[in-house]
């Protein structure tokens, strides 16, 4: 049951999520690409995962094992992927809770083989190639091919399901026809050594969607792992200037209650030192302004810069752990919020990540259920 008066409140429109997923999966499927839905960005709220499956995603992925356990319990039939390279200390849980994992270390895969042997299980691995973004994956492709053979011919419980890459995460490197062609060529080389086809050649995440829309994803890439592009739909618009046709960016709505409205100078009074987070923001003196404080803060959203206002005339100017400060001067006086009013915001990916993980934020599905 929902608590009608609880704020901050995060409302999640599952229909919009399912429809976003359908837009992406349909477009990709027509080009021979399967989509795994990534739900780590919303703390793996399982209903969001179910909406993605309804929208045509063929499996669900997250980066953390506690979230994986929830997914497995809620949708036992779904194919599950662990995205962050597994820790040696979580291999047992991983083998029990996820069907596939992304990997780059022989010692870890050796441990998967050992645990699977003991439990009488099989586990699928995707070997990661680092094509320049410099997060996870092999830079030495010869070593990667050798490990592929080792898995194929000497590890009966580990199934080499494919290879993949991750771009645009650490090194901010864009997926291109060139670097993804490198991945396809690597897959073909491994297939030649194994004498069989690989099930997956996984060409990245949301950041590969703009290239897909431009027709630049090379033949041979048959899988993507997409989170933001379905959940949030904002990065493609903001950073790539290529919104995905049909995807809406307002499936998540944050609601926060106003606790103060006062006229105040816009420039702090006294000696400027550092704010609550040890930073020195830039303050612009615009004279006396009307400001509102809403009861939600960095702990719930990361930073005010990660929220977007829905009404023209509202300006987000600052935040501390528990406070969000807005300039409301540009609203007509009768339209300005008063204490007790509830303001609505759109979220960018970091704000979605923090708010879904914040215990103080009530998460409400638009069918009225509360996410516990
Ligand atoms: C987070 C993650 C994804 C999904 O990223 P989005 O930008 O949300 O699409 C895909 N692959 C890996 C390895 C990840 O860590």
PDB file of C-alpha atoms in Angstrom, residues 47-232:
ATOM      1  CA  UNK A  47       8.763  -4.408 -11.731  1.00  0.00           C
ATOM      2  CA  UNK A  48      10.928  -2.258 -14.006  1.00  0.00           C
ATOM      3  CA  UNK A  49      12.649  -5.465 -15.081  1.00  0.00           C
ATOM      4  CA  UNK A  50       9.330  -7.146 -15.776  1.00  0.00           C
ATOM      5  CA  UNK A  51       8.282  -4.152 -17.880  1.00  0.00           C
ATOM      6  CA  UNK A  52      11.494  -4.501 -19.899  1.00  0.00           C
ATOM      7  CA  UNK A  53      10.812  -8.188 -20.493  1.00  0.00           C
ATOM      8  CA  UNK A  54       7.278  -7.312 -21.553  1.00  0.00           C
ATOM      9  CA  UNK A  55       8.803  -4.825 -23.966  1.00  0.00           C
ATOM     10  CA  UNK A  56      10.882  -7.509 -25.633  1.00  0.00           C
ATOM     11  CA  UNK A  57      14.174  -7.633 -23.736  1.00  0.00           C
ATOM     12  CA  UNK A  58      15.430 -11.206 -23.776  1.00  0.00           C
ATOM     13  CA  UNK A  59      17.067 -11.101 -20.359  1.00  0.00           C
ATOM     14  CA  UNK A  60      17.836  -8.863 -17.374  1.00  0.00           C
ATOM     15  CA  UNK A  61      21.196  -7.605 -16.194  1.00  0.00           C
ATOM     16  CA  UNK A  62      22.601  -5.885 -13.152  1.00  0.00           C
ATOM     17  CA  UNK A  63      25.984  -5.249 -11.610  1.00  0.00           C
ATOM     18  CA  UNK A  64      25.413  -6.377  -8.036  1.00  0.00           C
ATOM     19  CA  UNK A  65      24.624  -9.711  -6.495  1.00  0.00           C
ATOM     20  CA  UNK A  66      22.111  -8.462  -3.894  1.00  0.00           C
ATOM     21  CA  UNK A  67      20.049  -7.048  -6.769  1.00  0.00           C
ATOM     22  CA  UNK A  68      20.561 -10.251  -8.751  1.00  0.00           C
ATOM     23  CA  UNK A  69      19.024 -12.255  -5.924  1.00  0.00           C
ATOM     24  CA  UNK A  70      15.896 -10.082  -5.989  1.00  0.00           C
ATOM     25  CA  UNK A  71      15.621 -10.459  -9.751  1.00  0.00           C
ATOM     26  CA  UNK A  72      15.991 -14.223  -9.609  1.00  0.00           C
ATOM     27  CA  UNK A  73      13.373 -14.511  -6.883  1.00  0.00           C
ATOM     28  CA  UNK A  74      10.861 -12.242  -8.622  1.00  0.00           C
ATOM     29  CA  UNK A  75      11.287 -13.524 -12.183  1.00  0.00           C
ATOM     30  CA  UNK A  76      12.823 -16.994 -11.859  1.00  0.00           C
ATOM     31  CA  UNK A  77      12.376 -17.722 -15.557  1.00  0.00           C
ATOM     32  CA  UNK A  78      14.315 -14.726 -16.851  1.00  0.00           C
ATOM     33  CA  UNK A  79      17.813 -15.080 -18.260  1.00  0.00           C
ATOM     34  CA  UNK A  80      20.128 -13.108 -15.946  1.00  0.00           C
ATOM     35  CA  UNK A  81      23.463 -11.430 -16.621  1.00  0.00           C
ATOM     36  CA  UNK A  82      25.995 -10.148 -14.099  1.00  0.00           C
ATOM     37  CA  UNK A  83      27.657  -7.117 -15.680  1.00  0.00           C
ATOM     38  CA  UNK A  84      30.384  -6.169 -13.252  1.00  0.00           C
ATOM     39  CA  UNK A  85      33.260  -8.645 -13.280  1.00  0.00           C
ATOM     40  CA  UNK A  86      32.510 -11.082 -10.460  1.00  0.00           C
ATOM     41  CA  UNK A  87      34.396 -10.926  -7.176  1.00  0.00           C
ATOM     42  CA  UNK A  88      36.097 -14.177  -6.205  1.00  0.00           C
ATOM     43  CA  UNK A  89      34.106 -14.068  -2.966  1.00  0.00           C
ATOM     44  CA  UNK A  90      30.723 -14.125  -4.730  1.00  0.00           C
ATOM     45  CA  UNK A  91      31.198 -16.899  -7.284  1.00  0.00           C
ATOM     46  CA  UNK A  92      28.955 -19.363  -5.459  1.00  0.00           C
ATOM     47  CA  UNK A  93      26.032 -16.959  -5.306  1.00  0.00           C
ATOM     48  CA  UNK A  94      26.687 -15.909  -8.855  1.00  0.00           C
ATOM     49  CA  UNK A  95      26.551 -19.421 -10.221  1.00  0.00           C
ATOM     50  CA  UNK A  96      23.275 -20.016  -8.400  1.00  0.00           C
ATOM     51  CA  UNK A  97      21.635 -16.696  -9.301  1.00  0.00           C
ATOM     52  CA  UNK A  98      22.857 -15.673 -12.733  1.00  0.00           C
ATOM     53  CA  UNK A  99      23.042 -17.474 -16.045  1.00  0.00           C
ATOM     54  CA  UNK A 100      25.839 -15.417 -17.575  1.00  0.00           C
ATOM     55  CA  UNK A 101      28.573 -13.063 -16.473  1.00  0.00           C
ATOM     56  CA  UNK A 102      31.063 -10.753 -18.152  1.00  0.00           C
ATOM     57  CA  UNK A 103      34.648 -11.798 -17.446  1.00  0.00           C
ATOM     58  CA  UNK A 104      38.258 -10.905 -18.123  1.00  0.00           C
ATOM     59  CA  UNK A 105      40.346 -12.853 -15.603  1.00  0.00           C
ATOM     60  CA  UNK A 106      41.484 -16.458 -15.920  1.00  0.00           C
ATOM     61  CA  UNK A 107      41.661 -16.931 -12.157  1.00  0.00           C
ATOM     62  CA  UNK A 108      38.000 -15.902 -11.809  1.00  0.00           C
ATOM     63  CA  UNK A 109      36.855 -18.189 -14.604  1.00  0.00           C
ATOM     64  CA  UNK A 110      38.895 -21.029 -13.073  1.00  0.00           C
ATOM     65  CA  UNK A 111      37.026 -20.485  -9.834  1.00  0.00           C
ATOM     66  CA  UNK A 112      33.678 -20.492 -11.697  1.00  0.00           C
ATOM     67  CA  UNK A 113      34.645 -23.865 -13.216  1.00  0.00           C
ATOM     68  CA  UNK A 114      35.567 -25.254  -9.808  1.00  0.00           C
ATOM     69  CA  UNK A 115      32.369 -24.036  -8.087  1.00  0.00           C
ATOM     70  CA  UNK A 116      30.150 -25.173 -10.974  1.00  0.00           C
ATOM     71  CA  UNK A 117      31.792 -28.613 -10.849  1.00  0.00           C
ATOM     72  CA  UNK A 118      31.092 -28.846  -7.140  1.00  0.00           C
ATOM     73  CA  UNK A 119      27.460 -27.714  -7.498  1.00  0.00           C
ATOM     74  CA  UNK A 120      26.746 -29.638 -10.665  1.00  0.00           C
ATOM     75  CA  UNK A 121      25.951 -26.415 -12.568  1.00  0.00           C
ATOM     76  CA  UNK A 122      26.891 -24.727 -15.810  1.00  0.00           C
ATOM     77  CA  UNK A 123      27.553 -21.017 -16.238  1.00  0.00           C
ATOM     78  CA  UNK A 124      27.884 -18.907 -19.357  1.00  0.00           C
ATOM     79  CA  UNK A 125      30.698 -16.384 -19.729  1.00  0.00           C
ATOM     80  CA  UNK A 126      31.238 -13.465 -22.063  1.00  0.00           C
ATOM     81  CA  UNK A 127      34.911 -12.581 -22.469  1.00  0.00           C
ATOM     82  CA  UNK A 128      35.395  -8.828 -22.538  1.00  0.00           C
ATOM     83  CA  UNK A 129      37.663  -7.043 -24.997  1.00  0.00           C
ATOM     84  CA  UNK A 130      38.879  -3.542 -24.165  1.00  0.00           C
ATOM     85  CA  UNK A 131      38.754  -1.552 -27.391  1.00  0.00           C
ATOM     86  CA  UNK A 132      40.182   1.611 -25.873  1.00  0.00           C
ATOM     87  CA  UNK A 133      37.785   2.759 -23.169  1.00  0.00           C
ATOM     88  CA  UNK A 134      40.198   1.301 -20.594  1.00  0.00           C
ATOM     89  CA  UNK A 135      37.728  -0.074 -18.092  1.00  0.00           C
ATOM     90  CA  UNK A 136      37.371  -3.875 -18.038  1.00  0.00           C
ATOM     91  CA  UNK A 137      38.536  -6.352 -20.652  1.00  0.00           C
ATOM     92  CA  UNK A 138      41.532  -7.789 -22.493  1.00  0.00           C
ATOM     93  CA  UNK A 139      43.848  -5.453 -24.367  1.00  0.00           C
ATOM     94  CA  UNK A 140      45.941  -8.479 -25.298  1.00  0.00           C
ATOM     95  CA  UNK A 141      43.704 -10.301 -27.797  1.00  0.00           C
ATOM     96  CA  UNK A 142      46.146 -13.209 -28.149  1.00  0.00           C
ATOM     97  CA  UNK A 143      45.763 -13.898 -24.410  1.00  0.00           C
ATOM     98  CA  UNK A 144      42.008 -13.577 -24.800  1.00  0.00           C
ATOM     99  CA  UNK A 145      41.932 -16.153 -27.597  1.00  0.00           C
ATOM    100  CA  UNK A 146      44.103 -18.512 -25.549  1.00  0.00           C
ATOM    101  CA  UNK A 147      41.683 -18.232 -22.641  1.00  0.00           C
ATOM    102  CA  UNK A 148      38.757 -18.869 -24.982  1.00  0.00           C
ATOM    103  CA  UNK A 149      40.404 -22.157 -26.005  1.00  0.00           C
ATOM    104  CA  UNK A 150      41.189 -23.015 -22.395  1.00  0.00           C
ATOM    105  CA  UNK A 151      37.507 -22.583 -21.499  1.00  0.00           C
ATOM    106  CA  UNK A 152      36.263 -24.485 -24.524  1.00  0.00           C
ATOM    107  CA  UNK A 153      38.538 -27.481 -24.240  1.00  0.00           C
ATOM    108  CA  UNK A 154      39.402 -27.729 -20.545  1.00  0.00           C
ATOM    109  CA  UNK A 155      36.507 -26.285 -18.553  1.00  0.00           C
ATOM    110  CA  UNK A 156      33.465 -28.524 -18.950  1.00  0.00           C
ATOM    111  CA  UNK A 157      31.195 -26.456 -16.685  1.00  0.00           C
ATOM    112  CA  UNK A 158      31.941 -23.023 -18.121  1.00  0.00           C
ATOM    113  CA  UNK A 159      30.264 -22.276 -21.431  1.00  0.00           C
ATOM    114  CA  UNK A 160      31.869 -19.601 -23.580  1.00  0.00           C
ATOM    115  CA  UNK A 161      28.712 -17.860 -24.789  1.00  0.00           C
ATOM    116  CA  UNK A 162      30.460 -15.026 -26.554  1.00  0.00           C
ATOM    117  CA  UNK A 163      32.552 -11.915 -26.376  1.00  0.00           C
ATOM    118  CA  UNK A 164      31.706  -8.314 -25.683  1.00  0.00           C
ATOM    119  CA  UNK A 165      32.991  -4.844 -25.130  1.00  0.00           C
ATOM    120  CA  UNK A 166      32.148  -1.804 -23.109  1.00  0.00           C
ATOM    121  CA  UNK A 167      32.642   1.725 -24.391  1.00  0.00           C
ATOM    122  CA  UNK A 168      31.858   5.199 -23.157  1.00  0.00           C
ATOM    123  CA  UNK A 169      32.230   4.384 -19.474  1.00  0.00           C
ATOM    124  CA  UNK A 170      35.711   5.304 -18.232  1.00  0.00           C
ATOM    125  CA  UNK A 171      37.635   6.548 -21.229  1.00  0.00           C
ATOM    126  CA  UNK A 172      34.570   8.201 -22.810  1.00  0.00           C
ATOM    127  CA  UNK A 173      35.363   6.449 -26.094  1.00  0.00           C
ATOM    128  CA  UNK A 174      32.496   6.339 -28.627  1.00  0.00           C
ATOM    129  CA  UNK A 175      31.442   3.110 -30.268  1.00  0.00           C
ATOM    130  CA  UNK A 176      32.265   3.344 -33.969  1.00  0.00           C
ATOM    131  CA  UNK A 177      31.966   1.097 -36.984  1.00  0.00           C
ATOM    132  CA  UNK A 178      35.768   0.672 -36.747  1.00  0.00           C
ATOM    133  CA  UNK A 179      36.067  -0.422 -33.115  1.00  0.00           C
ATOM    134  CA  UNK A 180      32.982  -2.667 -33.315  1.00  0.00           C
ATOM    135  CA  UNK A 181      34.336  -4.251 -36.507  1.00  0.00           C
ATOM    136  CA  UNK A 182      37.430  -5.083 -34.490  1.00  0.00           C
ATOM    137  CA  UNK A 183      35.172  -6.922 -32.031  1.00  0.00           C
ATOM    138  CA  UNK A 184      33.428  -8.861 -34.808  1.00  0.00           C
ATOM    139  CA  UNK A 185      36.797  -9.850 -36.316  1.00  0.00           C
ATOM    140  CA  UNK A 186      37.962 -11.029 -32.928  1.00  0.00           C
ATOM    141  CA  UNK A 187      34.791 -13.113 -32.573  1.00  0.00           C
ATOM    142  CA  UNK A 188      35.386 -14.686 -35.997  1.00  0.00           C
ATOM    143  CA  UNK A 189      39.000 -15.488 -35.039  1.00  0.00           C
ATOM    144  CA  UNK A 190      37.879 -17.159 -31.813  1.00  0.00           C
ATOM    145  CA  UNK A 191      35.183 -19.089 -33.672  1.00  0.00           C
ATOM    146  CA  UNK A 192      37.828 -20.379 -36.095  1.00  0.00           C
ATOM    147  CA  UNK A 193      39.898 -21.656 -33.200  1.00  0.00           C
ATOM    148  CA  UNK A 194      36.909 -23.288 -31.478  1.00  0.00           C
ATOM    149  CA  UNK A 195      35.336 -24.669 -34.622  1.00  0.00           C
ATOM    150  CA  UNK A 196      31.883 -23.317 -33.732  1.00  0.00           C
ATOM    151  CA  UNK A 197      29.844 -20.125 -33.657  1.00  0.00           C
ATOM    152  CA  UNK A 198      29.659 -17.922 -30.570  1.00  0.00           C
ATOM    153  CA  UNK A 199      26.146 -17.202 -29.325  1.00  0.00           C
ATOM    154  CA  UNK A 200      26.747 -13.512 -28.488  1.00  0.00           C
ATOM    155  CA  UNK A 201      28.852 -10.726 -29.908  1.00  0.00           C
ATOM    156  CA  UNK A 202      27.830  -7.978 -27.486  1.00  0.00           C
ATOM    157  CA  UNK A 203      28.592  -4.541 -28.849  1.00  0.00           C
ATOM    158  CA  UNK A 204      28.034  -2.343 -25.818  1.00  0.00           C
ATOM    159  CA  UNK A 205      25.330  -0.415 -24.044  1.00  0.00           C
ATOM    160  CA  UNK A 206      23.098   2.638 -24.553  1.00  0.00           C
ATOM    161  CA  UNK A 207      26.068   4.478 -26.052  1.00  0.00           C
ATOM    162  CA  UNK A 208      25.937   2.118 -29.050  1.00  0.00           C
ATOM    163  CA  UNK A 209      22.329   3.103 -29.869  1.00  0.00           C
ATOM    164  CA  UNK A 210      23.209   6.318 -31.765  1.00  0.00           C
ATOM    165  CA  UNK A 211      25.483   4.289 -34.045  1.00  0.00           C
ATOM    166  CA  UNK A 212      22.681   1.748 -34.486  1.00  0.00           C
ATOM    167  CA  UNK A 213      20.296   4.557 -35.494  1.00  0.00           C
ATOM    168  CA  UNK A 214      22.832   5.758 -38.051  1.00  0.00           C
ATOM    169  CA  UNK A 215      23.158   2.272 -39.496  1.00  0.00           C
ATOM    170  CA  UNK A 216      26.811   2.073 -38.448  1.00  0.00           C
ATOM    171  CA  UNK A 217      26.782  -1.044 -36.275  1.00  0.00           C
ATOM    172  CA  UNK A 218      28.623  -3.668 -38.327  1.00  0.00           C
ATOM    173  CA  UNK A 219      27.062  -6.964 -39.240  1.00  0.00           C
ATOM    174  CA  UNK A 220      28.017  -9.612 -36.710  1.00  0.00           C
ATOM    175  CA  UNK A 221      27.139  -7.591 -33.604  1.00  0.00           C
ATOM    176  CA  UNK A 222      24.055  -9.427 -32.361  1.00  0.00           C
ATOM    177  CA  UNK A 223      23.571  -8.205 -28.795  1.00  0.00           C
ATOM    178  CA  UNK A 224      23.491  -5.017 -26.711  1.00  0.00           C
ATOM    179  CA  UNK A 225      23.024  -4.425 -22.980  1.00  0.00           C
ATOM    180  CA  UNK A 226      20.768  -1.397 -22.585  1.00  0.00           C
ATOM    181  CA  UNK A 227      19.811   0.408 -19.372  1.00  0.00           C
ATOM    182  CA  UNK A 228      19.661   4.197 -19.613  1.00  0.00           C
ATOM    183  CA  UNK A 229      18.288   4.189 -23.145  1.00  0.00           C
ATOM    184  CA  UNK A 230      15.146   2.419 -21.942  1.00  0.00           C
ATOM    185  CA  UNK A 231      14.789   3.578 -18.331  1.00  0.00           C
ATOM    186  CA  UNK A 232      15.679   7.186 -18.819  1.00  0.00           C
TER     187      UNK A 232
END
